[in-house]
mmCIF file of C-alpha atoms in Angstrom:
data_model
loop_
_atom_site.group_PDB
_atom_site.id
_atom_site.type_symbol
_atom_site.label_atom_id
_atom_site.label_comp_id
_atom_site.label_asym_id
_atom_site.label_seq_id
_atom_site.Cartn_x
_atom_site.Cartn_y
_atom_site.Cartn_z
ATOM 1 C CA MET A 12 -36.739 -14.913 -39.540
ATOM 2 C CA LEU A 13 -39.651 -14.924 -41.432
ATOM 3 C CA ARG A 14 -36.554 -14.686 -44.685
ATOM 4 C CA THR A 15 -35.579 -18.463 -43.408
ATOM 5 C CA PHE A 16 -38.615 -19.891 -42.622
ATOM 6 C CA GLY A 17 -39.443 -19.142 -46.207
ATOM 7 C CA CYS A 18 -35.862 -20.021 -47.727
ATOM 8 C CA ALA A 19 -36.052 -23.106 -45.795
ATOM 9 C CA ARG A 20 -39.821 -24.323 -47.147
ATOM 10 C CA LYS A 21 -38.154 -23.706 -50.227
ATOM 11 C CA VAL A 22 -35.209 -25.919 -50.298
ATOM 12 C CA TYR A 23 -37.614 -28.660 -48.592
ATOM 13 C CA ASP A 24 -39.826 -28.702 -51.275
ATOM 14 C CA LEU A 25 -37.533 -28.086 -54.309
ATOM 15 C CA ALA A 26 -35.695 -31.499 -52.764
ATOM 16 C CA LEU A 27 -39.464 -32.690 -52.031
ATOM 17 C CA GLU A 28 -40.060 -32.563 -56.056
ATOM 18 C CA VAL A 29 -36.621 -34.168 -57.005
ATOM 19 C CA ARG A 30 -37.589 -37.047 -54.852
ATOM 20 C CA THR A 31 -41.213 -37.652 -55.520
ATOM 21 C CA GLY A 32 -40.349 -37.111 -59.211
ATOM 22 C CA ALA A 33 -37.404 -39.381 -59.338
ATOM 23 C CA TRP A 34 -39.531 -41.867 -57.858
ATOM 24 C CA PHE A 35 -42.813 -41.889 -59.139
ATOM 25 C CA THR A 36 -41.227 -41.846 -63.126
ATOM 26 C CA GLU A 37 -38.301 -43.983 -62.379
ATOM 27 C CA GLN A 38 -38.951 -45.585 -59.306
ATOM 28 C CA ARG A 39 -35.780 -44.264 -58.373
ATOM 29 C CA ARG A 40 -34.532 -43.008 -54.484
ATOM 30 C CA VAL A 41 -33.012 -40.212 -54.319
ATOM 31 C CA LYS A 42 -29.740 -40.538 -52.374
ATOM 32 C CA HIS A 43 -28.627 -37.360 -49.343
ATOM 33 C CA VAL A 44 -25.710 -36.435 -51.577
ATOM 34 C CA GLU A 45 -27.708 -35.643 -54.368
ATOM 35 C CA THR A 46 -29.949 -33.418 -53.150
ATOM 36 C CA SER A 47 -27.037 -31.120 -51.342
ATOM 37 C CA LYS A 48 -24.973 -30.481 -54.188
ATOM 38 C CA LEU A 49 -28.373 -29.733 -55.845
ATOM 39 C CA LEU A 50 -28.689 -26.885 -52.950
ATOM 40 C CA THR A 51 -25.584 -25.521 -53.512
ATOM 41 C CA ALA A 52 -27.024 -24.847 -57.407
ATOM 42 C CA TRP A 53 -30.333 -23.251 -56.607
ATOM 43 C CA LYS A 54 -28.497 -21.594 -54.104
ATOM 44 C CA ARG A 55 -26.180 -19.811 -57.107
ATOM 45 C CA SER A 56 -29.343 -20.064 -59.011
ATOM 46 C CA GLU A 57 -30.965 -17.335 -56.809
ATOM 47 C CA GLY A 58 -28.414 -14.824 -57.343
ATOM 48 C CA PRO A 59 -26.279 -13.119 -54.023
ATOM 49 C CA ALA A 60 -29.144 -12.595 -51.729
ATOM 50 C CA TYR A 61 -30.263 -15.245 -51.777
ATOM 51 C CA PRO A 62 -27.186 -17.409 -49.345
ATOM 52 C CA GLY A 63 -26.200 -14.347 -47.553
ATOM 53 C CA GLU A 64 -28.685 -13.002 -46.031
ATOM 54 C CA VAL A 65 -29.948 -16.209 -43.958
ATOM 55 C CA SER A 66 -28.003 -18.872 -42.176
ATOM 56 C CA SER A 67 -27.500 -21.880 -44.288
ATOM 57 C CA VAL A 68 -27.656 -23.895 -41.467
ATOM 58 C CA PRO A 69 -31.386 -24.129 -41.303
ATOM 59 C CA LEU A 70 -31.273 -24.734 -45.599
ATOM 60 C CA GLN A 71 -29.219 -27.483 -44.732
ATOM 61 C CA GLN A 72 -30.988 -29.294 -42.362
ATOM 62 C CA ALA A 73 -34.762 -29.418 -44.389
ATOM 63 C CA LEU A 74 -32.609 -32.183 -47.201
ATOM 64 C CA PRO A 75 -32.175 -34.792 -43.046
ATOM 65 C CA HIS A 76 -35.742 -34.118 -42.048
ATOM 66 C CA LEU A 77 -36.297 -34.593 -46.485
ATOM 67 C CA ARG A 78 -34.513 -37.986 -46.092
ATOM 68 C CA MET A 79 -36.344 -39.554 -43.079
ATOM 69 C CA ALA A 80 -39.228 -38.985 -44.431
ATOM 70 C CA PHE A 81 -38.967 -40.607 -47.141
ATOM 71 C CA SER A 82 -37.524 -43.191 -45.395
ATOM 72 C CA ASN A 83 -40.676 -43.659 -43.581
ATOM 73 C CA PHE A 84 -42.633 -43.409 -47.246
ATOM 74 C CA PHE A 85 -39.734 -46.137 -48.450
ATOM 75 C CA ALA A 86 -40.889 -48.602 -45.309
ATOM 76 C CA GLN A 87 -44.399 -48.146 -45.608
ATOM 77 C CA GLN A 88 -44.791 -46.236 -42.428
ATOM 78 C CA ALA A 89 -46.642 -42.894 -43.566
ATOM 79 C CA ARG A 90 -47.777 -41.363 -46.321
ATOM 80 C CA CYS A 91 -45.436 -39.660 -48.829
ATOM 81 C CA PRO A 92 -44.618 -36.286 -47.748
ATOM 82 C CA ARG A 93 -46.849 -33.250 -48.964
ATOM 83 C CA PHE A 94 -45.099 -29.869 -49.459
ATOM 84 C CA GLU A 95 -43.981 -27.838 -45.843
ATOM 85 C CA SER A 96 -46.513 -25.661 -45.021
ATOM 86 C CA ARG A 97 -45.211 -25.523 -41.362
ATOM 87 C CA PRO A 98 -42.989 -22.146 -40.962
ATOM 88 C CA SER A 99 -39.959 -23.273 -39.177
ATOM 89 C CA ALA A 100 -36.311 -23.772 -38.532
ATOM 90 C CA GLU A 101 -33.736 -25.930 -36.988
ATOM 91 C CA TYR A 102 -30.651 -24.392 -35.833
ATOM 92 C CA THR A 103 -27.583 -26.748 -35.369
ATOM 93 C CA ARG A 104 -24.680 -26.098 -32.497
ATOM 94 C CA SER A 105 -22.436 -24.823 -34.689
ATOM 95 C CA ALA A 106 -25.584 -22.074 -36.146
ATOM 96 C CA CYS A 107 -26.297 -21.287 -32.575
ATOM 97 C CA ALA A 108 -24.570 -19.640 -29.556
ATOM 98 C CA TRP A 109 -26.080 -20.321 -26.080
ATOM 99 C CA ARG A 110 -24.435 -16.801 -23.188
ATOM 100 C CA ASP A 111 -25.587 -15.096 -20.316
ATOM 101 C CA GLY A 112 -29.129 -16.400 -20.570
ATOM 102 C CA ARG A 113 -28.896 -15.167 -24.233
ATOM 103 C CA LEU A 114 -29.708 -17.268 -26.977
ATOM 104 C CA ARG A 115 -27.535 -15.825 -30.722
ATOM 105 C CA LEU A 116 -28.976 -17.371 -34.003
ATOM 106 C CA ALA A 117 -26.446 -16.944 -37.261
ATOM 107 C CA LYS A 118 -27.309 -14.308 -39.549
ATOM 108 C CA MET A 119 -30.061 -12.666 -36.603
ATOM 109 C CA PRO A 120 -28.177 -8.936 -35.958
ATOM 110 C CA GLU A 121 -30.004 -9.193 -31.942
ATOM 111 C CA PRO A 122 -30.397 -12.204 -29.379
ATOM 112 C CA LEU A 123 -33.786 -13.554 -29.383
ATOM 113 C CA HIS A 124 -36.268 -12.044 -26.989
ATOM 114 C CA ILE A 125 -37.739 -15.125 -25.838
ATOM 115 C CA VAL A 126 -40.096 -15.860 -22.042
ATOM 116 C CA TRP A 127 -38.186 -19.418 -21.304
ATOM 117 C CA SER A 128 -40.763 -22.347 -19.752
ATOM 118 C CA ARG A 129 -37.950 -22.683 -17.188
ATOM 119 C CA PRO A 130 -34.202 -21.830 -17.265
ATOM 120 C CA LEU A 131 -32.395 -24.064 -18.682
ATOM 121 C CA PRO A 132 -30.064 -26.259 -16.412
ATOM 122 C CA GLU A 133 -26.886 -24.579 -14.974
ATOM 123 C CA GLY A 134 -23.514 -25.876 -17.406
ATOM 124 C CA ALA A 135 -25.999 -27.550 -20.503
ATOM 125 C CA GLU A 136 -25.770 -26.436 -23.548
ATOM 126 C CA PRO A 137 -27.688 -26.423 -26.776
ATOM 127 C CA SER A 138 -27.446 -29.338 -29.073
ATOM 128 C CA THR A 139 -30.448 -27.715 -31.708
ATOM 129 C CA VAL A 140 -32.548 -25.432 -32.007
ATOM 130 C CA THR A 141 -35.242 -24.504 -33.766
ATOM 131 C CA VAL A 142 -38.038 -22.013 -34.076
ATOM 132 C CA SER A 143 -41.076 -22.206 -35.069
ATOM 133 C CA ARG A 144 -44.387 -19.832 -35.306
ATOM 134 C CA ASP A 145 -47.808 -21.614 -35.540
ATOM 135 C CA ALA A 146 -50.586 -20.458 -37.135
ATOM 136 C CA ALA A 147 -52.056 -17.728 -34.202
ATOM 137 C CA GLY A 148 -48.490 -16.470 -35.059
ATOM 138 C CA ARG A 149 -47.204 -17.730 -31.680
ATOM 139 C CA TRP A 150 -43.798 -18.306 -31.418
ATOM 140 C CA PHE A 151 -41.807 -21.235 -30.633
ATOM 141 C CA VAL A 152 -38.183 -21.898 -29.608
ATOM 142 C CA PRO A 153 -37.868 -25.855 -28.126
ATOM 143 C CA VAL A 154 -34.439 -26.510 -27.266
ATOM 144 C CA PRO A 155 -32.885 -29.438 -26.273
ATOM 145 C CA VAL A 156 -29.517 -29.897 -24.336
ATOM 146 C CA GLU A 157 -27.097 -32.593 -22.207
ATOM 147 C CA THR A 158 -26.484 -32.389 -19.173
ATOM 148 C CA SER A 159 -25.874 -34.862 -16.440
ATOM 149 C CA VAL A 160 -27.867 -37.374 -15.141
ATOM 150 C CA ASP A 161 -28.142 -38.035 -10.422
ATOM 151 C CA HIS A 162 -27.715 -41.630 -10.250
ATOM 152 C CA HIS A 163 -29.433 -42.966 -6.762
ATOM 153 C CA ALA A 164 -27.668 -46.149 -4.916
ATOM 154 C CA PRO A 165 -30.061 -48.521 -6.092
ATOM 155 C CA THR A 166 -32.985 -49.676 -3.243
ATOM 156 C CA ASP A 167 -34.471 -53.194 -2.465
ATOM 157 C CA GLN A 168 -38.356 -50.823 -1.935
ATOM 158 C CA ALA A 169 -41.428 -51.658 -4.165
ATOM 159 C CA VAL A 170 -43.326 -49.270 -5.160
ATOM 160 C CA GLY A 171 -46.989 -50.477 -6.316
ATOM 161 C CA VAL A 172 -49.705 -48.697 -8.590
ATOM 162 C CA ASP A 173 -52.519 -47.856 -9.407
ATOM 163 C CA GLY A 174 -53.744 -46.215 -12.380
ATOM 164 C CA GLY A 175 -57.541 -44.038 -11.246
ATOM 165 C CA ILE A 176 -60.338 -41.509 -12.274
ATOM 166 C CA GLU A 177 -59.731 -39.094 -9.843
ATOM 167 C CA SER A 178 -56.272 -38.808 -10.133
ATOM 168 C CA LEU A 179 -53.154 -39.923 -12.110
ATOM 169 C CA ALA A 180 -52.473 -42.920 -10.307
ATOM 170 C CA THR A 181 -51.983 -44.195 -7.135
ATOM 171 C CA LEU A 182 -48.831 -45.387 -5.117
ATOM 172 C CA SER A 183 -48.568 -48.507 -2.081
ATOM 173 C CA THR A 184 -47.914 -46.021 -0.078
ATOM 174 C CA GLY A 185 -51.132 -43.801 -0.162
ATOM 175 C CA GLU A 186 -48.789 -40.907 -1.922
ATOM 176 C CA LYS A 187 -51.335 -39.693 -5.660
ATOM 177 C CA VAL A 188 -50.204 -38.544 -8.397
ATOM 178 C CA THR A 189 -52.110 -35.880 -9.851
ATOM 179 C CA ASP A 190 -52.308 -35.371 -14.117
ATOM 180 C CA PRO A 191 -50.888 -32.011 -15.240
ATOM 181 C CA GLN A 192 -53.617 -30.888 -17.668
ATOM 182 C CA HIS A 193 -56.029 -31.421 -14.732
ATOM 183 C CA GLU A 194 -53.849 -29.399 -12.296
ATOM 184 C CA ARG A 195 -53.587 -27.306 -15.176
ATOM 185 C CA ARG A 196 -57.263 -26.775 -15.788
ATOM 186 C CA ASP A 197 -58.554 -26.289 -11.975
ATOM 187 C CA ARG A 198 -56.162 -23.685 -12.244
ATOM 188 C CA LYS A 199 -57.994 -21.524 -15.058
ATOM 189 C CA LYS A 200 -61.533 -22.472 -13.711
ATOM 190 C CA PRO A 201 -61.368 -19.715 -9.828
ATOM 191 C CA ALA A 202 -59.172 -17.118 -13.079
ATOM 192 C CA LYS A 203 -61.819 -17.283 -14.783
ATOM 193 C CA ALA A 204 -64.919 -17.234 -12.751
ATOM 194 C CA GLN A 205 -62.637 -14.444 -11.012
ATOM 195 C CA ARG A 206 -63.748 -12.526 -14.720
ATOM 196 C CA GLU A 207 -67.117 -13.979 -15.792
ATOM 197 C CA LEU A 208 -68.915 -12.294 -11.933
ATOM 198 C CA PRO A 209 -68.233 -8.899 -12.805
ATOM 199 C CA ARG A 210 -70.696 -9.082 -16.629
ATOM 200 C CA GLY A 211 -73.724 -10.805 -14.719
ATOM 201 C CA GLU A 212 -76.458 -8.853 -13.784
ATOM 202 C CA GLU A 213 -76.578 -8.920 -9.545
ATOM 203 C CA GLY A 214 -79.508 -11.840 -9.087
ATOM 204 C CA SER A 215 -78.565 -13.483 -12.096
ATOM 205 C CA ASN A 216 -77.986 -17.333 -12.503
ATOM 206 C CA ASP A 217 -75.062 -15.808 -14.133
ATOM 207 C CA ARG A 218 -74.047 -14.825 -11.308
ATOM 208 C CA ALA A 219 -75.227 -17.393 -9.079
ATOM 209 C CA LYS A 220 -73.438 -19.970 -10.955
ATOM 210 C CA ALA A 221 -69.997 -17.716 -11.586
ATOM 211 C CA ARG A 222 -70.011 -17.426 -7.917
ATOM 212 C CA ARG A 223 -69.946 -21.554 -7.737
#
């Protein structure tokens, strides 16, 4: 996977160099079709190991992301794109497969070992898969899927919503909507106190604070 990250980043940076050079020296906007042709030339120039050991899809997907970044730059909605530093690789539906609860990516010998935050909807198929790694070495695989939405019958009832301080919102029905961030923080407090309790000396202020 790390090799795929490196290849995708290299394609992005090479295309970025071509686009920025054309713009700042000639005031010319490089089209997507030009960088696509250059990708083929780059793969040939790097030798047979370059395209053969990793899937070509993440390399191809790096180019549309750069095109969008330059579109935002030309529209004065963002700064000029910079060289890519975040390790990531995007796979489209043609390069990934979801079978029996396991995710396979092109050119990968085995399915990815993933701890899912929640199960995918039954019958859902991933439209794209992006694998990334943060500075702490943690891996992430967000998987957008297409699924049907249940349509509820229209109702004439109206509910008022009042933003609050102790809770995220309070409905006119009396129901309170909690902030998910606060819920996660409150759940962590007892566990943290239990871990700190044995470290405090008997009768100390730290131990009394941990008990509270």
